[in-house]
XYZ file of C-alpha atoms in Angstrom:
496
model
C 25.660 7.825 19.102
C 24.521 10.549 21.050
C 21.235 9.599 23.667
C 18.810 11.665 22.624
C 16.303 13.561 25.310
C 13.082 11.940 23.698
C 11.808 8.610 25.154
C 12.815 6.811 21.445
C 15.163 8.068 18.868
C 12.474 6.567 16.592
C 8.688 5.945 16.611
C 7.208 3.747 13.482
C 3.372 4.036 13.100
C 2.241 0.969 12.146
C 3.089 -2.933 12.061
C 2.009 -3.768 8.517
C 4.612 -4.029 5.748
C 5.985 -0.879 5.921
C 6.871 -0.732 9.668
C 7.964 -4.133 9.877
C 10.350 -3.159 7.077
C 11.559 -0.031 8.626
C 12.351 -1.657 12.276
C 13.795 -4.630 10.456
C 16.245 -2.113 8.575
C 17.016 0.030 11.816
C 18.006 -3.804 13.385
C 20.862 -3.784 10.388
C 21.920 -0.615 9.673
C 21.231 1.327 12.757
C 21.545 -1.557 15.737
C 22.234 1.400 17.862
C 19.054 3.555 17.914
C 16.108 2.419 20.402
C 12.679 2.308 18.649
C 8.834 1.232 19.200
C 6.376 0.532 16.871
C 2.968 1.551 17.906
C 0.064 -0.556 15.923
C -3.340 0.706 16.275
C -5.119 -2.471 16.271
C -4.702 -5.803 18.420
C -2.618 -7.839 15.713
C 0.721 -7.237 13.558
C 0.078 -7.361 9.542
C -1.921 -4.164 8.362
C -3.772 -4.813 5.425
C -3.280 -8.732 5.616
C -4.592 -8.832 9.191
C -7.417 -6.206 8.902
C -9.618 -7.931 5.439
C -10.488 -11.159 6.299
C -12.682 -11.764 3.343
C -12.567 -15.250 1.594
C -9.824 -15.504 -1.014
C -7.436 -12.286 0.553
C -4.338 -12.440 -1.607
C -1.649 -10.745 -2.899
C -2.131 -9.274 -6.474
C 1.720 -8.609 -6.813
C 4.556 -11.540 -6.537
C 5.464 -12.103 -3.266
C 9.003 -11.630 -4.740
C 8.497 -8.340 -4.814
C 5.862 -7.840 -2.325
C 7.981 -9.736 -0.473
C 11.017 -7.730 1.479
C 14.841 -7.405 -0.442
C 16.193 -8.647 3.177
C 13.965 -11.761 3.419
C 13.152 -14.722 0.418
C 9.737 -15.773 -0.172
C 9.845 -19.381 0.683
C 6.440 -20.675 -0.006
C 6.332 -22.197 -3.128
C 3.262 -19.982 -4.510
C 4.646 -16.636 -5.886
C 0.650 -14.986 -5.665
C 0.093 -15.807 -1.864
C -2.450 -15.775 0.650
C -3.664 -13.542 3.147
C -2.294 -16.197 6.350
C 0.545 -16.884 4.332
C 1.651 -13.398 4.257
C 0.600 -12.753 7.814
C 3.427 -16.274 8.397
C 6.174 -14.307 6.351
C 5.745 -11.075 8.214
C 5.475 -12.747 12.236
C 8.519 -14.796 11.256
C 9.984 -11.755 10.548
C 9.157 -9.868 13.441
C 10.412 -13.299 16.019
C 13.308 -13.695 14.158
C 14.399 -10.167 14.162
C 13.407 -9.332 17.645
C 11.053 -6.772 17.004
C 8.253 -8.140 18.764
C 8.954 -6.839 22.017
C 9.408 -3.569 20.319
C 5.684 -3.813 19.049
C 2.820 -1.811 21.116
C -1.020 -3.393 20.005
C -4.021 -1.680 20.613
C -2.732 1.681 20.480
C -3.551 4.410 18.211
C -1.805 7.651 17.494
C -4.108 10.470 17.993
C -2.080 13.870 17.474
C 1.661 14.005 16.496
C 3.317 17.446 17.138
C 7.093 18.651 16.153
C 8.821 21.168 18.666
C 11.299 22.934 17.324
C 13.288 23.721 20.474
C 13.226 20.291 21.784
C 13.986 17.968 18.769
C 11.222 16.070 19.528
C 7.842 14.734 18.055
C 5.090 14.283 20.788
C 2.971 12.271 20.363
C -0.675 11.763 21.899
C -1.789 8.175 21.939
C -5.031 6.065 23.087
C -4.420 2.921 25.303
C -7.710 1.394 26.187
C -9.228 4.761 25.953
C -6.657 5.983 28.090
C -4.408 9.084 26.915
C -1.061 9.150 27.185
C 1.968 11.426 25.479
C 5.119 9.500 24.005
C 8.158 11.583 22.436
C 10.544 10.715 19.871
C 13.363 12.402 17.625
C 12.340 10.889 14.401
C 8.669 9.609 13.306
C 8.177 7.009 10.768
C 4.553 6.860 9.030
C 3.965 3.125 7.787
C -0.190 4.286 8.228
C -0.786 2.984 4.605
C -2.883 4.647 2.119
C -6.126 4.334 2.867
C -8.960 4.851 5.872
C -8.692 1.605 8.183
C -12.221 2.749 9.920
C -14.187 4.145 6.768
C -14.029 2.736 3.290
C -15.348 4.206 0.455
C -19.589 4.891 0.445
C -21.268 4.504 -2.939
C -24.476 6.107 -1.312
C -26.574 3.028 -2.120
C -29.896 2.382 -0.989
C -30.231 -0.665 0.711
C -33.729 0.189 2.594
C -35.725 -2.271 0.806
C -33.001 -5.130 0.790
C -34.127 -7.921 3.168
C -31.072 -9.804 2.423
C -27.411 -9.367 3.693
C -25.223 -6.362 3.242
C -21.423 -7.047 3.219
C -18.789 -4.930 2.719
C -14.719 -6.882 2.132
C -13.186 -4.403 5.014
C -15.068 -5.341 7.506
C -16.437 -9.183 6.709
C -18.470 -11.028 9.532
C -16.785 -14.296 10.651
C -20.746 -15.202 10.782
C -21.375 -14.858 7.148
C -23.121 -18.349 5.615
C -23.215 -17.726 1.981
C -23.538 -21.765 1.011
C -26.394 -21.869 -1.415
C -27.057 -18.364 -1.469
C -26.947 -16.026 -4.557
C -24.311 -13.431 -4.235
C -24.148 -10.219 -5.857
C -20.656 -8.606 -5.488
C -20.705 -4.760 -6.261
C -17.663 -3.626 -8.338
C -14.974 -4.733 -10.280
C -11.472 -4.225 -9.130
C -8.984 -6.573 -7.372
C -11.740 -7.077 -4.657
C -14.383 -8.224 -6.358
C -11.868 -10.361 -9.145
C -10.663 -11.825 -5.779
C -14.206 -12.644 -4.058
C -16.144 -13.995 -7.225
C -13.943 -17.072 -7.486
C -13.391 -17.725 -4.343
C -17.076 -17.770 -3.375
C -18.040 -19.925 -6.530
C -17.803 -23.221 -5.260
C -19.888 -22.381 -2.259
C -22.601 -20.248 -3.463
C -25.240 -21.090 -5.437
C -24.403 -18.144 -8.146
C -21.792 -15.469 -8.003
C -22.053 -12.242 -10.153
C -19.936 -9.532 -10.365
C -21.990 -6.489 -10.860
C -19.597 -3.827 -12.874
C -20.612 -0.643 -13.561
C -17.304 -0.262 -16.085
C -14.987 -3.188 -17.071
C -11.314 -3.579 -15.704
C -8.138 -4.719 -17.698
C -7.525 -7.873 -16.613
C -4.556 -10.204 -17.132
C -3.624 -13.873 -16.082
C -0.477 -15.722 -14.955
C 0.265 -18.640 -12.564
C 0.299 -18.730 -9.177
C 3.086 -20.387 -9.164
C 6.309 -18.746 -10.100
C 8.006 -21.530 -11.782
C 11.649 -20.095 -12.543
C 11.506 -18.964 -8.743
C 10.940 -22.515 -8.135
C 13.131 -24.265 -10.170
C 16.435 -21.593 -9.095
C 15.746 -22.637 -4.950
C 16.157 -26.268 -6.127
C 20.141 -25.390 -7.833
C 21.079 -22.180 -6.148
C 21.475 -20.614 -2.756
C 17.980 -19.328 -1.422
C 18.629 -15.625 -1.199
C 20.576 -16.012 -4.700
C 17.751 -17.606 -6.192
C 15.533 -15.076 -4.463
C 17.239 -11.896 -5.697
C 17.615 -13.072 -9.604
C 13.580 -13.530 -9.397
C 12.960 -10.385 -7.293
C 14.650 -8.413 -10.365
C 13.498 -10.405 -13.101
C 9.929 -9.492 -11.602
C 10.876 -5.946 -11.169
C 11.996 -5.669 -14.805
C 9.124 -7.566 -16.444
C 6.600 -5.098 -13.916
C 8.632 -2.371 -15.146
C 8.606 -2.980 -19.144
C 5.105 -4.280 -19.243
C 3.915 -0.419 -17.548
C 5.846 1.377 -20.538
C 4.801 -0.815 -22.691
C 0.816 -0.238 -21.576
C 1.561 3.570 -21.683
C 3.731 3.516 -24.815
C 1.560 1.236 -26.619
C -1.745 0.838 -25.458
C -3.500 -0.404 -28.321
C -1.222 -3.427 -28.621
C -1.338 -4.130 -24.608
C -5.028 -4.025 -25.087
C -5.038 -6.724 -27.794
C -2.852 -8.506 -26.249
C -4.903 -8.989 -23.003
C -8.086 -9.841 -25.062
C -6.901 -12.215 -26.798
C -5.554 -13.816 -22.994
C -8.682 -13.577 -21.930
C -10.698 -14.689 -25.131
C -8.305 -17.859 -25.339
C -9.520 -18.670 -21.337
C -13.042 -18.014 -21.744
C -13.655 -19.451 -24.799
C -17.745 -19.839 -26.096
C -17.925 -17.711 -22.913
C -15.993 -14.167 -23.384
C -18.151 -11.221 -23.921
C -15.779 -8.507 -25.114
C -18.795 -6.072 -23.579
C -17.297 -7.034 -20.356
C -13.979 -7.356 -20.730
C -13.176 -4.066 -22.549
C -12.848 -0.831 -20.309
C -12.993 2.336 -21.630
C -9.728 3.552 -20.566
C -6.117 2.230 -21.269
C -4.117 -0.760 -19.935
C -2.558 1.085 -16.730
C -4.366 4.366 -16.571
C -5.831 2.096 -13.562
C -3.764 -0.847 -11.956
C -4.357 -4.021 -13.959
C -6.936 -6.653 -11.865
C -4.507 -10.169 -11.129
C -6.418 -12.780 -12.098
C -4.381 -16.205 -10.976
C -4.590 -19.875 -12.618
C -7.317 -18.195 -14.333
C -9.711 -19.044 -11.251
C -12.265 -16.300 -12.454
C -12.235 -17.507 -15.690
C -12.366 -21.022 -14.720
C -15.444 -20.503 -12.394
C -17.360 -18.838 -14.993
C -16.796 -21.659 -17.316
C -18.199 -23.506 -14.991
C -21.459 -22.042 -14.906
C -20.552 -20.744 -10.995
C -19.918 -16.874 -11.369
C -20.868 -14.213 -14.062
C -20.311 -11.243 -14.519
C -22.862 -8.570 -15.876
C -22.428 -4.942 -16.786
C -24.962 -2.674 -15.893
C -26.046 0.591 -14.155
C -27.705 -0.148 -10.649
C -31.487 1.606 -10.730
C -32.433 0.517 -7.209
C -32.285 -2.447 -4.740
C -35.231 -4.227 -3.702
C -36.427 -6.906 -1.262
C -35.162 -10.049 -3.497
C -32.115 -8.716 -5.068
C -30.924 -5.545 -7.542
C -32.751 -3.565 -10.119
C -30.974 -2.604 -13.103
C -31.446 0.231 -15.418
C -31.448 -2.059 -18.629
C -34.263 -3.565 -17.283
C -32.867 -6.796 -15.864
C -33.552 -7.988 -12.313
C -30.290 -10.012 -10.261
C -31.694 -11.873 -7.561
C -29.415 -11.600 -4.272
C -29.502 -13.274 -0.632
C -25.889 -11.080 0.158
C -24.601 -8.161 -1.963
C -20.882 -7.652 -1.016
C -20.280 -3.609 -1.756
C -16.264 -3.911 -3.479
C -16.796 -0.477 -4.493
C -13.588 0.953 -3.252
C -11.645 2.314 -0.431
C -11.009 5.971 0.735
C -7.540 7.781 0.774
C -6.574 9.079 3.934
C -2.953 10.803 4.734
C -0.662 10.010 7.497
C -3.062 7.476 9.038
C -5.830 10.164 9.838
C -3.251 11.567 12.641
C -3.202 14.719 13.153
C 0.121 16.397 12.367
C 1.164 19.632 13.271
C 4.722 21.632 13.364
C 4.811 23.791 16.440
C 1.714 23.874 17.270
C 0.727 24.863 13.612
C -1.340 21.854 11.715
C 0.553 20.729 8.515
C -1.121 20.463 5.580
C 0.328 18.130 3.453
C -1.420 18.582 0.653
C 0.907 22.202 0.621
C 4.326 20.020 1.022
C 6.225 19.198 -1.544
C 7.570 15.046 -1.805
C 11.588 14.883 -1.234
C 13.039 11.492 -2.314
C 9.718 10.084 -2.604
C 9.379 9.776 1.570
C 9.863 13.583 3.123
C 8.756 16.126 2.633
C 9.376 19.783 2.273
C 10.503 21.900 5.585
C 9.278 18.974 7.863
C 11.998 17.954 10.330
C 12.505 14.553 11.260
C 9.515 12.560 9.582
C 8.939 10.083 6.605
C 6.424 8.132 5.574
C 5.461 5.345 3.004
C 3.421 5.508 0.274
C 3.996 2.451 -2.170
C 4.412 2.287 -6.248
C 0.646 2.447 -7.990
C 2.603 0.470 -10.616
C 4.461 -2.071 -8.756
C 4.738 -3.636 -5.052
C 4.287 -1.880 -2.181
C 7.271 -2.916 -0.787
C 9.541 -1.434 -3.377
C 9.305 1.562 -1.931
C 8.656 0.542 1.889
C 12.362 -1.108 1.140
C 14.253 1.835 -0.664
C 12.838 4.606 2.062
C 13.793 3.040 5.036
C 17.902 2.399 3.736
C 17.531 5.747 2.323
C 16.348 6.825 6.426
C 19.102 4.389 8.093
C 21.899 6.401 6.263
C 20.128 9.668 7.256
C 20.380 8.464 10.695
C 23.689 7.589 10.632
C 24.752 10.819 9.192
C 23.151 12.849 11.713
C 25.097 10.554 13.999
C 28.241 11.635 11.724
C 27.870 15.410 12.063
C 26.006 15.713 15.664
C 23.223 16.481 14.296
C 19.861 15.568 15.904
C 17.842 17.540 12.889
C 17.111 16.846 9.598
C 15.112 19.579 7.590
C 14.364 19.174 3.709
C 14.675 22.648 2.905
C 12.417 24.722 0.209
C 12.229 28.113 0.151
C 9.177 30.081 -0.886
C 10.005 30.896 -4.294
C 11.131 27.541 -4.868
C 10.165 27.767 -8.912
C 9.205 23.913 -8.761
C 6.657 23.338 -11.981
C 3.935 20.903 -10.293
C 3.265 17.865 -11.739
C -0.200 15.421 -11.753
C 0.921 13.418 -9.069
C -1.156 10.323 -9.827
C -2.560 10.539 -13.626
C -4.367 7.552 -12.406
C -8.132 7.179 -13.581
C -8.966 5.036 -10.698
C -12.158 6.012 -8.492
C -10.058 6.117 -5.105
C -6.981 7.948 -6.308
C -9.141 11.081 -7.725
C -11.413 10.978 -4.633
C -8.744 11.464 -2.808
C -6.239 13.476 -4.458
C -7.242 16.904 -2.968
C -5.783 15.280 0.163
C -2.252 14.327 -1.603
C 1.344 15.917 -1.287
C 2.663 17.844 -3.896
C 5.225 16.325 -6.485
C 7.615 18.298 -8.988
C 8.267 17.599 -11.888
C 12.259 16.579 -11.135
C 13.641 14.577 -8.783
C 14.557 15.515 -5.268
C 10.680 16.508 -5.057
C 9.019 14.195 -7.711
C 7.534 10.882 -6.147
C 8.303 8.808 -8.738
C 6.730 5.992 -10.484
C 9.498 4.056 -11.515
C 11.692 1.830 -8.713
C 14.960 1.173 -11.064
C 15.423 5.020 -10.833
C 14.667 5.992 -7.537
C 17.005 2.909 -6.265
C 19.354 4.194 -8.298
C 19.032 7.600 -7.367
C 18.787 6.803 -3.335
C 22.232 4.954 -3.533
C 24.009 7.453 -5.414
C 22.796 10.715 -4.683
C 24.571 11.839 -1.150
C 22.901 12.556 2.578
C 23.893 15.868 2.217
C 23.168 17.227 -0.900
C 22.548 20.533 0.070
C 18.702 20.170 0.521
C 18.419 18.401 3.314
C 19.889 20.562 6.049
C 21.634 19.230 9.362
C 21.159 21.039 12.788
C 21.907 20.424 16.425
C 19.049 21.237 18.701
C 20.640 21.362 22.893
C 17.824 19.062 24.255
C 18.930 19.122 27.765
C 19.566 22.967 27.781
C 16.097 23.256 26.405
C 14.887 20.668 29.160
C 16.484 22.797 32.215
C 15.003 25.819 31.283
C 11.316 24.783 30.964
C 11.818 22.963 34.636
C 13.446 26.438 35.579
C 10.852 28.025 34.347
């Protein structure tokens, strides 16, 4: 492989999932290139390192949230925040990517030039600037704003209790004996209400508009029961794509037949509850999977409202005051802490700011190719997980589908790799996330573009694109291959 002029071949933004994925992949299929990972904040883990609130879990299998490469050992298939943060250091030791990790450093600016190959980079150590160059740039930023979650623009003047919100939860926080009001009603809050129960002396969930829930075990028990007979990656790969398939028929099935999903999940949750099921709360007014479906495990929400612990009410907020919340009904819930779970905010490319040439890119104006380019962008990918499935899916699929563009360029001499659109491309546009959730169409004006056919459709379903990543070839005619002379490029400018 040719060395190129750049201080890395690679860069990965990021040490959550998705980067941890991506150098773990360039450690098998590309032992050759040199790579860093640069991680904003002081830990490893992303997502599982960042909320700290009580409860954190998974609300996807750690089979599949879990990577292809390594089995999920733990005997709980629906894990916890520290035992994901376990899964992904043992990862990183066993791998050796640790030393390849840089903490406390956050990429400000990222910039592509076109005569040198190269992505610079601006980056903040300790409030001290510094530039960092690479051929390629991987994205593994996540989805969403790590410094500024969603605002409801609630009015919390009058409040002389405790205002909490999940991203950012105090280590300080005593809520033994206290009444807890928890604002909203997606995975967050169906996480925090149970998990606060036993401690608090009332829990309610405060929903503006119900969520489709559903319930299954924590524990995975064919996962279980195949470690005990079979090999553990053997036993780990038939459960990985027995999950896959079940996640796969039961979204169809929502958005083929909605009215029988719904029934089907009422009459789950009518059987848990018992004497206690409202249908009032339990029936949204939007299909099974027109927003992701709220995990509920070994019932524990259910179970904790049985037990006289949590409720949850559905209301429209009028107004807090000094004792608690104000609804417009009438009705008056009395609160020491009110937790705000009312969402998170979108944000592209980890907030940095990209530009080609000195031109900012707006992404919103690219087009997806292979669900991890995108159009006439050189040399960058990034992840941006299944709304339907795990994360991980896709963190998995785009960084083979990378490797083997890296090892072609290595093929060809190439040190460029362009997917190429031209102006009248003809592509018909296509709703790129016909999602009803609150954070998806907040943020959408912000979102890539996505045809309607694959190369440039991000697609929602991981059997295909798999599929279509190992089959389809490098060079397919789309992606084009060029050699940029680094060095020549690098003598003139000192001539110069």
């Amino acid at each position: 492989m040719a060395k190129t002029a750049c201080d890395h071949d690679v860069l990965i933004v990021g040490a959550g999932i998705s980067g941890i994925g991506m150098a773990a992949h360039l450690e098998m299929m590309c032992p050759g290139r040199d790579y860093a990972i640069l991680e904003a904040r002081d830990n490893l883990g992303g997502t599982w390192d960042l909320f700290r609130y009580p409860g954190i879990r998974s609300d996807s299998d750690m089979h599949t949230l879990g990577f292809a490469f390594e089995p999920w050992r733990h005997e709980k298939s629906i894990a916890d925040g520290p035992s994901i943060l376990e899964y992904l250091h043992r990862i990183v030791d066993e791998r050796g990517i640790r030393q390849k990790i840089s903490l406390g450093t956050k990429v400000v600016s990222a910039n592509w030039h076109s005569d040198r190959a190269c992505w610079e980079l601006t980056v903040d150590r300790g409030g001290s600037r510094q530039t960092v160059t690479a051929n390629w740039l991987y994205l593994g930023t996540g989805y969403y704003d790590y410094d500024d979650p969603y605002d409801a623009g609630f009015d919390f003047s009058a409040f002389q209790g405790r205002v909490v919100h999940p991203q950012f939860w105090p280590d300080d926080l005593d809520y033994v004996g206290k009444n807890v009001v928890v604002v909203g009603s997606g995975a967050t809050a169906v996480t925090l209400v149970p998990s606060m129960a036993d401690k608090a002396a009332s829990v309610t969930m405060l929903q503006r508009t119900p969520t489709w829930m559903f319930s299954r075990p924590a524990k995975d028990a064919l996962a279980n029961f195949l470690r005990k007979i079979l090999p553990e990656e053997t036993a780990y790969k038939i459960t990985r794509w027995k999950n896959v398939f079940m996640q796969d028929k039961s979204f169809k099935t929502a958005r083929n037949k909605p009215e029988k999903v719904k029934q089907f999940l009422q009459k789950k949750i009518q059987k848990a509850l018992g004497d206690h099921y409202d249908p009032a709360a339990f029936t949204p007014p939007y299909d099974p999977w027109d927003q992701r479906l709220c995990l509920v495990p070994d019932n524990d929400l259910f179970e904790a409202m049985k037990r006289g612990k949590a409720q949850i009410v559905t209301a429209h907020i009028d107004s807090f005051d000094a004792t608690g919340v104000k609804l417009k009904d009438g009705r008056h819930l009395p609160a020491d802490i009110i937790v705000t779970a009312t969402g998170l905010r979108l944000a592209v490319a980890g907030k940095i700011a990209v530009s080609q040439d000195g031109a900012p890119v707006d992404f919103a104006q690219r087009f997806y190719y292979k669900g991890c380019m995108f159009s006439n962008l050189p040399n960058l990918a990034v992840v941006f997980g299944y709304l339907n499935a795990s994360w991980t899916l896709r963190a998995d699929i785009n960084s083979e589908y990378v490797c083997k563009v890296l090892n072609h360029m290595d093929a060809v001499d190439a040190n460029v790799a362009t997917p190429y659109l031209a102006e009248n491309h003809g592509l018909e546009e296509e709703d790129l996330f016909d999602f009803s959730s609150g954070y998806i169409q907040r943020g959408k004006h912000l979102m890539p573009k996505s045809a309607t056919t694959l190369p440039w459709r991000l697609n929602q379903d991981y059997r295909v694109d798999k599929k279509a990543l190992a089959e389809a070839p490098i060079d397919d005619g789309i992606l084009r291959f060029d050699h940029v002379d680094q060095r020549a490029q690098q003598q003139l400018e000192a001539a110069e």
